Coordinates of C-alpha atoms in Angstrom, one line a residue:
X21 CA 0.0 0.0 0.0
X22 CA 1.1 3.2 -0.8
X23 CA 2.3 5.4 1.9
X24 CA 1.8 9.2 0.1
X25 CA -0.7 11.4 0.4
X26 CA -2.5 10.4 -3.3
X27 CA -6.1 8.6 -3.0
X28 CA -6.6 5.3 -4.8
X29 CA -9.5 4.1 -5.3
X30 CA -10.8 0.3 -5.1
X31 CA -14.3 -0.4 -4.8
X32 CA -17.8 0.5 -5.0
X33 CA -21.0 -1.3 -3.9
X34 CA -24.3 -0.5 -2.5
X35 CA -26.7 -2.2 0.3
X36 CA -29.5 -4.4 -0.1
X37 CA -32.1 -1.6 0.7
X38 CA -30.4 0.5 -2.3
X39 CA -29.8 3.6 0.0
X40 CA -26.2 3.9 0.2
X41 CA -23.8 3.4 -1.4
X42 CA -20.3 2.6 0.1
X43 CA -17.0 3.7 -2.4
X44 CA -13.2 2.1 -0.5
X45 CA -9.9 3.5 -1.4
X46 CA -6.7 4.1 0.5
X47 CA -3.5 6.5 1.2
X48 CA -1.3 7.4 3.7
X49 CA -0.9 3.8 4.7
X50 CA -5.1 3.5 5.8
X51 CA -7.9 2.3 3.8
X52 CA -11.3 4.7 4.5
X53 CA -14.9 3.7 3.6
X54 CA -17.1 6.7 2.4
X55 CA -20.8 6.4 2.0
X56 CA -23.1 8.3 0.0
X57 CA -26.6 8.2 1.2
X58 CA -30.2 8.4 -0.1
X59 CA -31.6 11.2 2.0
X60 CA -35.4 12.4 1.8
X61 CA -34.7 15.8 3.5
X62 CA -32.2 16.7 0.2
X63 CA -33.5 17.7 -3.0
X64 CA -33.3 14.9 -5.5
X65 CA -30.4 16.7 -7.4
X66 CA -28.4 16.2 -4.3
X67 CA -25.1 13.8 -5.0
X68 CA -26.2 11.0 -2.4
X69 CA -29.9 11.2 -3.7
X70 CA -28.5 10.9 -7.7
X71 CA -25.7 8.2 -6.6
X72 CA -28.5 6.0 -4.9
X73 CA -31.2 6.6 -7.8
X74 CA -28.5 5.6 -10.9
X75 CA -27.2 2.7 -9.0
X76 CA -29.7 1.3 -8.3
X77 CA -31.1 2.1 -11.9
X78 CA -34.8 4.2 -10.6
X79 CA -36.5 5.7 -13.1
X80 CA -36.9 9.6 -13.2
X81 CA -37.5 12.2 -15.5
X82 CA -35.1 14.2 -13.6
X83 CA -32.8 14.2 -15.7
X84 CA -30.4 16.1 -12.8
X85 CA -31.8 13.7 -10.5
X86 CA -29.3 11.1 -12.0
X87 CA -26.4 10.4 -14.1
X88 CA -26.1 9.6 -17.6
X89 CA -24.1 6.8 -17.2
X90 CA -22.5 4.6 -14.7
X91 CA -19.5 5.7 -16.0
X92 CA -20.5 9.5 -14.8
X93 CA -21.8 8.4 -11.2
X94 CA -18.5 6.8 -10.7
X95 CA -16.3 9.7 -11.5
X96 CA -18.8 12.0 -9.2
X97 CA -18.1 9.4 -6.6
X98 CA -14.2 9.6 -6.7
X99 CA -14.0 13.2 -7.9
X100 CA -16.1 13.9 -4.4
X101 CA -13.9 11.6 -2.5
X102 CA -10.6 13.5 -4.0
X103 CA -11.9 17.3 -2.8
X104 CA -12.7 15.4 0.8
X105 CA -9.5 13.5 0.9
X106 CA -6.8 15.7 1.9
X107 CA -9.2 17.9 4.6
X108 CA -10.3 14.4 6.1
X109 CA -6.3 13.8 6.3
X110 CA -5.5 17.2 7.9
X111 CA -8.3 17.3 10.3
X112 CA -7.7 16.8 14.0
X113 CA -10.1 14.4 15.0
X114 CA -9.3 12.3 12.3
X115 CA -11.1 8.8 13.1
X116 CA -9.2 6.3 12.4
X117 CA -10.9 3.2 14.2
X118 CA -12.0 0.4 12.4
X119 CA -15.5 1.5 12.9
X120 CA -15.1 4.8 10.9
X121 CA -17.1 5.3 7.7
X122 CA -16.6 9.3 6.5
X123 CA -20.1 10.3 4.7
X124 CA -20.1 12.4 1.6
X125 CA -22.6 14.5 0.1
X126 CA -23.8 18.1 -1.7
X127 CA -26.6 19.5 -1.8
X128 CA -26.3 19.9 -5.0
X129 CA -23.4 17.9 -6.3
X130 CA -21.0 20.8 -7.5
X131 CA -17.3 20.3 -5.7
X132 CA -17.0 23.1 -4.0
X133 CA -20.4 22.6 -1.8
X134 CA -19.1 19.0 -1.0
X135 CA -19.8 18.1 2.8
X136 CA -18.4 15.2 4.9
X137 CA -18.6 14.0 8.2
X138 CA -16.9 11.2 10.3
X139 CA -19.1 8.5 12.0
X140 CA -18.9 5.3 13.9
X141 CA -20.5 2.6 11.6
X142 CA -23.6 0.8 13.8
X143 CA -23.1 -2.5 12.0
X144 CA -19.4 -3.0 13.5
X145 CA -20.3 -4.1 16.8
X146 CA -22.7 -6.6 15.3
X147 CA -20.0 -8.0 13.2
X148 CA -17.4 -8.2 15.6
X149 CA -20.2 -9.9 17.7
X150 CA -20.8 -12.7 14.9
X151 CA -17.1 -13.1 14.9
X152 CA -16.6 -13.5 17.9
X153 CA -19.4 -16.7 18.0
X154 CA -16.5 -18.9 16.2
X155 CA -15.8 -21.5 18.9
X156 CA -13.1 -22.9 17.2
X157 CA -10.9 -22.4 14.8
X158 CA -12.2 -24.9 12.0
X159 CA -16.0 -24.7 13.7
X160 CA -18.0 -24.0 11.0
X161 CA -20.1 -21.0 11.5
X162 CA -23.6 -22.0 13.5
X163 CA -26.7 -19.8 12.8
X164 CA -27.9 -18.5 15.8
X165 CA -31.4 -18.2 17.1
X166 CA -31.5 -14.1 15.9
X167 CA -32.9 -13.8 12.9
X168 CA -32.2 -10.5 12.3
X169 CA -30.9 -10.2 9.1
X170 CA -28.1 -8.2 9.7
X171 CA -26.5 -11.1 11.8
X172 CA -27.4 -13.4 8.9
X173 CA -25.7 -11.2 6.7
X174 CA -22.6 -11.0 8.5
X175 CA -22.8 -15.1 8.9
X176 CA -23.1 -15.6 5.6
X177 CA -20.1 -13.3 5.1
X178 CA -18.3 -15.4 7.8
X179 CA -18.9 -18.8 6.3
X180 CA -18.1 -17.6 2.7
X181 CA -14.3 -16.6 4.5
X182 CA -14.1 -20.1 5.9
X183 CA -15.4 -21.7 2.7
X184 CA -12.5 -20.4 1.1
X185 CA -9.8 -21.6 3.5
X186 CA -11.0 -24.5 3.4
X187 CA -10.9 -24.6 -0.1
X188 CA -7.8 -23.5 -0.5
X189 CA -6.2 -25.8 2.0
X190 CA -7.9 -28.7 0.1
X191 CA -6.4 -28.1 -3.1
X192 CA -3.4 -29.6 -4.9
X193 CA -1.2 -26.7 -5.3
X194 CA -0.2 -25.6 -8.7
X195 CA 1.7 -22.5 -9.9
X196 CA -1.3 -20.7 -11.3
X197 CA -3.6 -21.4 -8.4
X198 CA -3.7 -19.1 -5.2
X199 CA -1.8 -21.3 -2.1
X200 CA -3.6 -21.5 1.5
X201 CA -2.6 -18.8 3.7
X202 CA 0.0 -18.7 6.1
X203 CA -0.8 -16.2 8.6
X204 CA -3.9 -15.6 10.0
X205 CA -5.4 -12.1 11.1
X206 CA -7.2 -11.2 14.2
X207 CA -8.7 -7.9 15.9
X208 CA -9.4 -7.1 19.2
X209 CA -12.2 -4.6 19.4
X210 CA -13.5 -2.1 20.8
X211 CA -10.1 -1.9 22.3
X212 CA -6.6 -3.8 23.1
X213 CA -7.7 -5.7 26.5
X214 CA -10.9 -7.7 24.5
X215 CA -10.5 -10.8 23.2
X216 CA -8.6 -11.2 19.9
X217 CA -11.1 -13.0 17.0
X218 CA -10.1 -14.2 13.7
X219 CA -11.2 -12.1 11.2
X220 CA -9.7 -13.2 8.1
X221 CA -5.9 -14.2 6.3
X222 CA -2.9 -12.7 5.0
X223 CA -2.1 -13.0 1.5
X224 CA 0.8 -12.1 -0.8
X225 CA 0.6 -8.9 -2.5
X226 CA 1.1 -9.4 -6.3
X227 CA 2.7 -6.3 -7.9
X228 CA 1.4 -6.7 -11.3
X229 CA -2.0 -6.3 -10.4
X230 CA -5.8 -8.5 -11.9
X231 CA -5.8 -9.0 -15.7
X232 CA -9.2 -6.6 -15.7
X233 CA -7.1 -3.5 -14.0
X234 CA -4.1 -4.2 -16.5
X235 CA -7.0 -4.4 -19.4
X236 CA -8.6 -0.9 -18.2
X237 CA -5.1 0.7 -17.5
X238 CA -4.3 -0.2 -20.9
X239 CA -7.5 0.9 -22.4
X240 CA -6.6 4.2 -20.7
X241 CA -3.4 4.7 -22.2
X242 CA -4.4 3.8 -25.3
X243 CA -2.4 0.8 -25.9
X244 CA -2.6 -2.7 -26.7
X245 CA -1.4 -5.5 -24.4
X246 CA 1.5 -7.2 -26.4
X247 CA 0.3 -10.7 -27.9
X248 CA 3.4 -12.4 -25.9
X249 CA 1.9 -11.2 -22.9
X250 CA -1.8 -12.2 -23.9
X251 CA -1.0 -15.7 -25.3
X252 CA 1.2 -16.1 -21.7
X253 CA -2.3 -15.0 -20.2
X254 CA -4.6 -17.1 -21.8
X255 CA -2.5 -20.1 -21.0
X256 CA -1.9 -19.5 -17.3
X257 CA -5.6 -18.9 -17.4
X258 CA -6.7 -22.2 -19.0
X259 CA -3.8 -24.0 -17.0
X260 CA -5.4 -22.9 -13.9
X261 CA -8.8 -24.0 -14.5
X262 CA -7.8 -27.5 -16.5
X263 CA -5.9 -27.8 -12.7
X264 CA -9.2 -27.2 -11.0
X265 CA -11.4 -29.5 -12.7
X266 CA -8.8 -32.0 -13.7
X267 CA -6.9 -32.7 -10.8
X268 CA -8.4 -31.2 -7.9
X269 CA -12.0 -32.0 -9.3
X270 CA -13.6 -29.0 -8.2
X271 CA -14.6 -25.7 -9.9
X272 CA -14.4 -22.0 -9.0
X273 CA -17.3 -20.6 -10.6
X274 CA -16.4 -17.3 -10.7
X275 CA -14.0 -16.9 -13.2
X276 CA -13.3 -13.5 -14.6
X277 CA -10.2 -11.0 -15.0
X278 CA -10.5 -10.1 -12.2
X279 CA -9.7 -12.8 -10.1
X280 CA -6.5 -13.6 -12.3
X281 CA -3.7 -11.6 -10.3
X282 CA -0.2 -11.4 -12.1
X283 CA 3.1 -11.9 -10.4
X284 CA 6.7 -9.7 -10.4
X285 CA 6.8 -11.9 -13.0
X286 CA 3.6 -11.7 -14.9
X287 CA 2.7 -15.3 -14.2
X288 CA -0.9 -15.5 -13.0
X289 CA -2.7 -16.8 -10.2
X290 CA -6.3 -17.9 -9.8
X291 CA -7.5 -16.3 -6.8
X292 CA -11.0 -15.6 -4.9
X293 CA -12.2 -19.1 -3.7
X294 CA -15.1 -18.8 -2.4
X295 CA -17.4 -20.9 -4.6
X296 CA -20.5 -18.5 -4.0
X297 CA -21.2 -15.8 -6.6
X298 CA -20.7 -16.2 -10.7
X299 CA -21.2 -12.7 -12.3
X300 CA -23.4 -12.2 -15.1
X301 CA -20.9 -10.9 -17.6
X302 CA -18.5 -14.4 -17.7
X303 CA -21.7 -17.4 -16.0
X304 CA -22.5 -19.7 -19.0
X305 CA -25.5 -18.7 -19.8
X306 CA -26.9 -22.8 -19.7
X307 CA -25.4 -22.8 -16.1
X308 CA -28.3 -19.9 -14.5
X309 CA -30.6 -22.4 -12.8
X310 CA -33.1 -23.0 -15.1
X311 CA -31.7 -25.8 -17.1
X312 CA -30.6 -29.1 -15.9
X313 CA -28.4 -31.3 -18.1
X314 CA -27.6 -35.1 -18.7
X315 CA -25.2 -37.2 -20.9
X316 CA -27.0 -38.4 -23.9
X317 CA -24.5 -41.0 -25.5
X318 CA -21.0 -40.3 -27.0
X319 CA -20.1 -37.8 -29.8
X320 CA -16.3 -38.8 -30.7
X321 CA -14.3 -39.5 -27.7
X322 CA -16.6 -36.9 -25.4
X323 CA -20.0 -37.1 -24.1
X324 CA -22.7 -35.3 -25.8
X325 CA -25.0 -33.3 -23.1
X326 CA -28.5 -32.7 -23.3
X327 CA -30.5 -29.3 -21.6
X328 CA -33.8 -29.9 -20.1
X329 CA -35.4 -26.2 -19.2
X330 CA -36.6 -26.7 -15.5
X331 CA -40.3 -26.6 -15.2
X332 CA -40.5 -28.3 -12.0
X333 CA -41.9 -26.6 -8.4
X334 CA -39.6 -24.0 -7.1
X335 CA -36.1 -25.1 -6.0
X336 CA -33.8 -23.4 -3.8
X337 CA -30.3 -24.3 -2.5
X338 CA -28.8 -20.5 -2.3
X339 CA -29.5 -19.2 1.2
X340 CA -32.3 -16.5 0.7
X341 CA -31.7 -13.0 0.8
X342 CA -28.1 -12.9 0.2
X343 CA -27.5 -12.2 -3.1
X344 CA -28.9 -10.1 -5.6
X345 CA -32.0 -11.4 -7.4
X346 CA -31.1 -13.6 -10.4
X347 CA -32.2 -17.3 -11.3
X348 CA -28.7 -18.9 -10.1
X349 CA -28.6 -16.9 -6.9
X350 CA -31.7 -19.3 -6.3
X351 CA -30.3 -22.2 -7.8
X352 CA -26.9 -23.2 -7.8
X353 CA -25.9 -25.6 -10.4
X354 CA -22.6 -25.9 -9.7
X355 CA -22.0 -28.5 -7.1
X356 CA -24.8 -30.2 -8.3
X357 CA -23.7 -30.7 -12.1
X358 CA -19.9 -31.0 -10.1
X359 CA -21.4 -34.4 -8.5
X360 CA -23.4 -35.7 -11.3
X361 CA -22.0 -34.7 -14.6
X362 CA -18.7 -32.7 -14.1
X363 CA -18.3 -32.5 -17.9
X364 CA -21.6 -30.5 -18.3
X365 CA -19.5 -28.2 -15.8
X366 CA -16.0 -28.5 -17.2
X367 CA -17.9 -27.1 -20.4
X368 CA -19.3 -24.1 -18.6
X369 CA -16.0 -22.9 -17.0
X370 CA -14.5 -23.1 -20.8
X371 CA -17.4 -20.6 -21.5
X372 CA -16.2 -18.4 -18.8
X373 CA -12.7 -18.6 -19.8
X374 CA -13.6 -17.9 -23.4
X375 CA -15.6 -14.9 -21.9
X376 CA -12.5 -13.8 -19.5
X377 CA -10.1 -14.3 -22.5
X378 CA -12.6 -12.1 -25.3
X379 CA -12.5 -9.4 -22.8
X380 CA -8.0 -10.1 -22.8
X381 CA -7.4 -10.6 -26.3
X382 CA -10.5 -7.8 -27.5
X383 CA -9.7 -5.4 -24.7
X384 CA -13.3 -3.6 -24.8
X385 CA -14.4 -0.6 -22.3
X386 CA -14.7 -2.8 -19.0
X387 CA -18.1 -1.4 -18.3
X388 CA -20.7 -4.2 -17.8
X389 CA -22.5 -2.7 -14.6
X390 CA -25.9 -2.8 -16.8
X391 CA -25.5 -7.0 -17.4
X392 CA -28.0 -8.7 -15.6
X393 CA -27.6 -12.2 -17.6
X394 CA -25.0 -13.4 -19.6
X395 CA -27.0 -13.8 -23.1
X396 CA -27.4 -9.9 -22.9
X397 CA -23.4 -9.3 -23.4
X398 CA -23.1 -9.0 -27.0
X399 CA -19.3 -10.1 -28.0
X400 CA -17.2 -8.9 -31.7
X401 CA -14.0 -8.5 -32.8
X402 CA -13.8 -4.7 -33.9
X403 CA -10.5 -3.1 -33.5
X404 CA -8.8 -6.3 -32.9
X405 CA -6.7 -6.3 -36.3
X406 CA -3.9 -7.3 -34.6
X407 CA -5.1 -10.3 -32.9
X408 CA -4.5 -14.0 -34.7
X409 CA -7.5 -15.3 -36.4
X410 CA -7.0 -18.8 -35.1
X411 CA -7.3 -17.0 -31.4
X412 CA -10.7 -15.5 -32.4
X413 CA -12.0 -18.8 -33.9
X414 CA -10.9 -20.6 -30.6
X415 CA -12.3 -18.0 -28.3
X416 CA -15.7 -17.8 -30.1
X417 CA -15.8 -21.7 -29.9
X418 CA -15.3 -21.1 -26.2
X419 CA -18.5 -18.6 -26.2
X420 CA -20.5 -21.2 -28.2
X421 CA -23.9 -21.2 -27.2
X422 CA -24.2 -24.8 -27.4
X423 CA -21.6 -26.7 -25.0
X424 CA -21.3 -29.6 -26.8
X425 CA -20.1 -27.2 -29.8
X426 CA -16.8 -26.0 -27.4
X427 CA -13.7 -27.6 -26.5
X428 CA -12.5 -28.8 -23.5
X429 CA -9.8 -27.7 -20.8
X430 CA -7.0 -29.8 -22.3
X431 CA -7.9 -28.0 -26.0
X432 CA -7.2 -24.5 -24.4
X433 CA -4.1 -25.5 -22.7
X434 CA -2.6 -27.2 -25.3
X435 CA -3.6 -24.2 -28.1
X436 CA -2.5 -21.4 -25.7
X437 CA 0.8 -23.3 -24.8
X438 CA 1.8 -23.5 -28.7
X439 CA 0.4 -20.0 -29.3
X440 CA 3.1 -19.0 -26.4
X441 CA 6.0 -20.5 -27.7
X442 CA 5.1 -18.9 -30.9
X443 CA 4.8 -16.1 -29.7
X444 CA 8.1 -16.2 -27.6
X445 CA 9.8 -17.5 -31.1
X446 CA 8.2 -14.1 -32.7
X447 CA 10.3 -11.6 -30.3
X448 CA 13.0 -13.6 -30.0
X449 CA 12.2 -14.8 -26.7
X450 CA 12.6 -18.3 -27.5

């Protein structure tokens, strides 16, 4: 982490209820949450009321009630955040407890009328609390008898962490594939004398950053990403995931650039294990709960699948109220299809590798906040001159929408590690 004075920006997300919306960045060696809130005393031109209102995509005819695009509200998000930044720095009360959240607003959204104020998050305690419930180490999380859903919120949260370590201690490792971690984190709240909890791990930092930040950094600069680099890419990518299925027969479901972190050395690493959320813009789209699959036969030396569109009574195995409302946030295919036909799975991970890998070798505008379902994502090859037609072909076999009509894991790997070495020949490299 950077220890100047510059802001960086990371993340934004909004609540469940839609009325704020929380933007994380750091500097000066601390990470700060700022929220910008839907507020009912404020005009509806106010920066909190048009944040909340475009996120969550409300209708008005307001025009100045809202943003034109995503795009806008997220620059009006950080642009705020960077006129607060070096007064919340300066100021002598400066909170710095792991509580703090620093709220931001204008009454009516121009910089220089920007307000902020520093406030002790109510939630906290709460989630220390549900941390603090572990009775062991490798106890999985039990739901209590509140059923508040704030506490099942921050379960949920809880059991997703411990999902993922136990994933990642259960897996074979492999070069491309984040390893288990070896140092575990605690805090002791609201002060030094409680009780330390666990409260999550420590991973390496990898320099070279997720293949969707080195996409939209190079996008930004106006520059392509060398084929070498992409070809090297593509086959750490399809390495990783032919590891997953192949030899620790598993999947990871949510496979996207962003969860392929590069090394000092540009090698990647799968990362994010948590086997709970597959976002809209890389899911296959026969993998969103509605369809359940059998083999039907052989076709060549692979079995040929066969989609049934569920029309059964209502099916849940997501825990309710989580995630955001979409068919495989109800229904989860993936374990299932992992225990009863792992090639129907195998087949939709290519898809999202194909997906990941379009978005690599393409490089298009990263903004896919209005996706709701993977069939609306509409994929071509404009200003990609410079990319190998035999890449193309492979990738849009990947995309196919019929699974039977895309290869399989050891296809990619053994393309992409030909199309390296080639590429490594091309520069000299070799």
């Amino acid at each position: 982490m950077e220890t100047n004075d510059k802001f960086e920006p990371e993340w934004i997300w909004i609540d469940d209820e839609g009325s704020n919306v929380y933007a994380q960045g750091y500097g000066r060696s601390r990470t700060v949450i700022f929220s910008f809130s839907a507020d009912n005393h404020n005009p509806p031109t106010s920066l909190g009321n048009r944040v909340c209102t475009k996120y969550e995509g409300i209708e008005t005819k307001d025009e100045a009630a809202t943003f034109p695009t995503i795009k806008d509200m997220r620059d009006a998000i950080w642009g705020a955040i960077r006129h607060v930044w070096p007064r919340y720095l300066s100021h002598p009360g400066l909170g710095t407890g792991l509580d703090t959240v620093v709220a931001v607003d204008s009454i009516d959204s121009s910089i220089e009328k920007v307000t902020w104020k520093v406030y002790s998050h109510p939630l906290f305690p709460r989630f220390i609390q549900n941390l603090a419930s572990e009775s062991h180490f490798r106890t999985a999380l039990q739901h209590s008898d509140n059923n508040e859903s704030d506490d099942e919120f921050f379960r949920h949260l809880i059991r997703n962490w411990w999902r993922e370590y136990n994933t990642l201690q259960q897996l074979p490792p492999h070069p491309n594939v984040l390893r288990p971690p070896q140092l575990l984190a605690t805090i002791q709240w609201p002060s030094y004398s409680a009780s330390p909890v666990f409260c999550g791990a420590l991973f390496p930092f990898y320099p070279g950053g997720s293949v969707a930040s080195r996409i939209e950094d190079s996008n930004k600069k106006g520059v392509r990403i060398p084929l070498l680099l992409k070809a090297h890419w593509c086959a750490d990518m399809a390495t990783a995931v032919f590891h997953t299925h192949r030899i620790a027969k598993t999947y990871h479901k949510d496979i996207k650039p962003g969860n392929f972190v590069a090394d000092a050395s540009d090698n990647l690493i799968l990362c994010d294990w948590e086997l709970l959320d597959a976002p809209a813009t890389t899911l296959a789209p026969e993998a969103d709960g509605t369809w359940d699959v059998s083999e039907d036969g052989q076709d060549g030396r692979r079995p040929r699948l066969q989609y049934t569109k569920y029309s059964g009574i209502p099916r849940r195995n997501v825990d309710e109220g989580i995630l955001a409302d979409a068919p495989w946030h109800t229904w989860n295919v993936f374990p299932v299809w992992n225990a009863t036909c792992p090639w129907a799975l195998e087949l939709a991970e290519v898809f999202s590798l194909g997906r990941s890998m379009w978005m690599l070798v393409r490089q298009p505008e990263m903004e896919f906040e209005d996706i709701e379902h993977p069939e609306q994502l509409v994929t071509d090859w404009n200003n990609s001159e410079d990319i190998p037609i035999a890449w193309k072909q492979l990738i849009d076999r990947c995309m196919s929408r019929d699974p039977n009509e895309r290869p399989d894991l050891s296809d990619l790997v053994d393309f992409w590690t030909k199309e390296r070495n080639a590429q490594k020949v091309a520069n000299g490299d070799d």
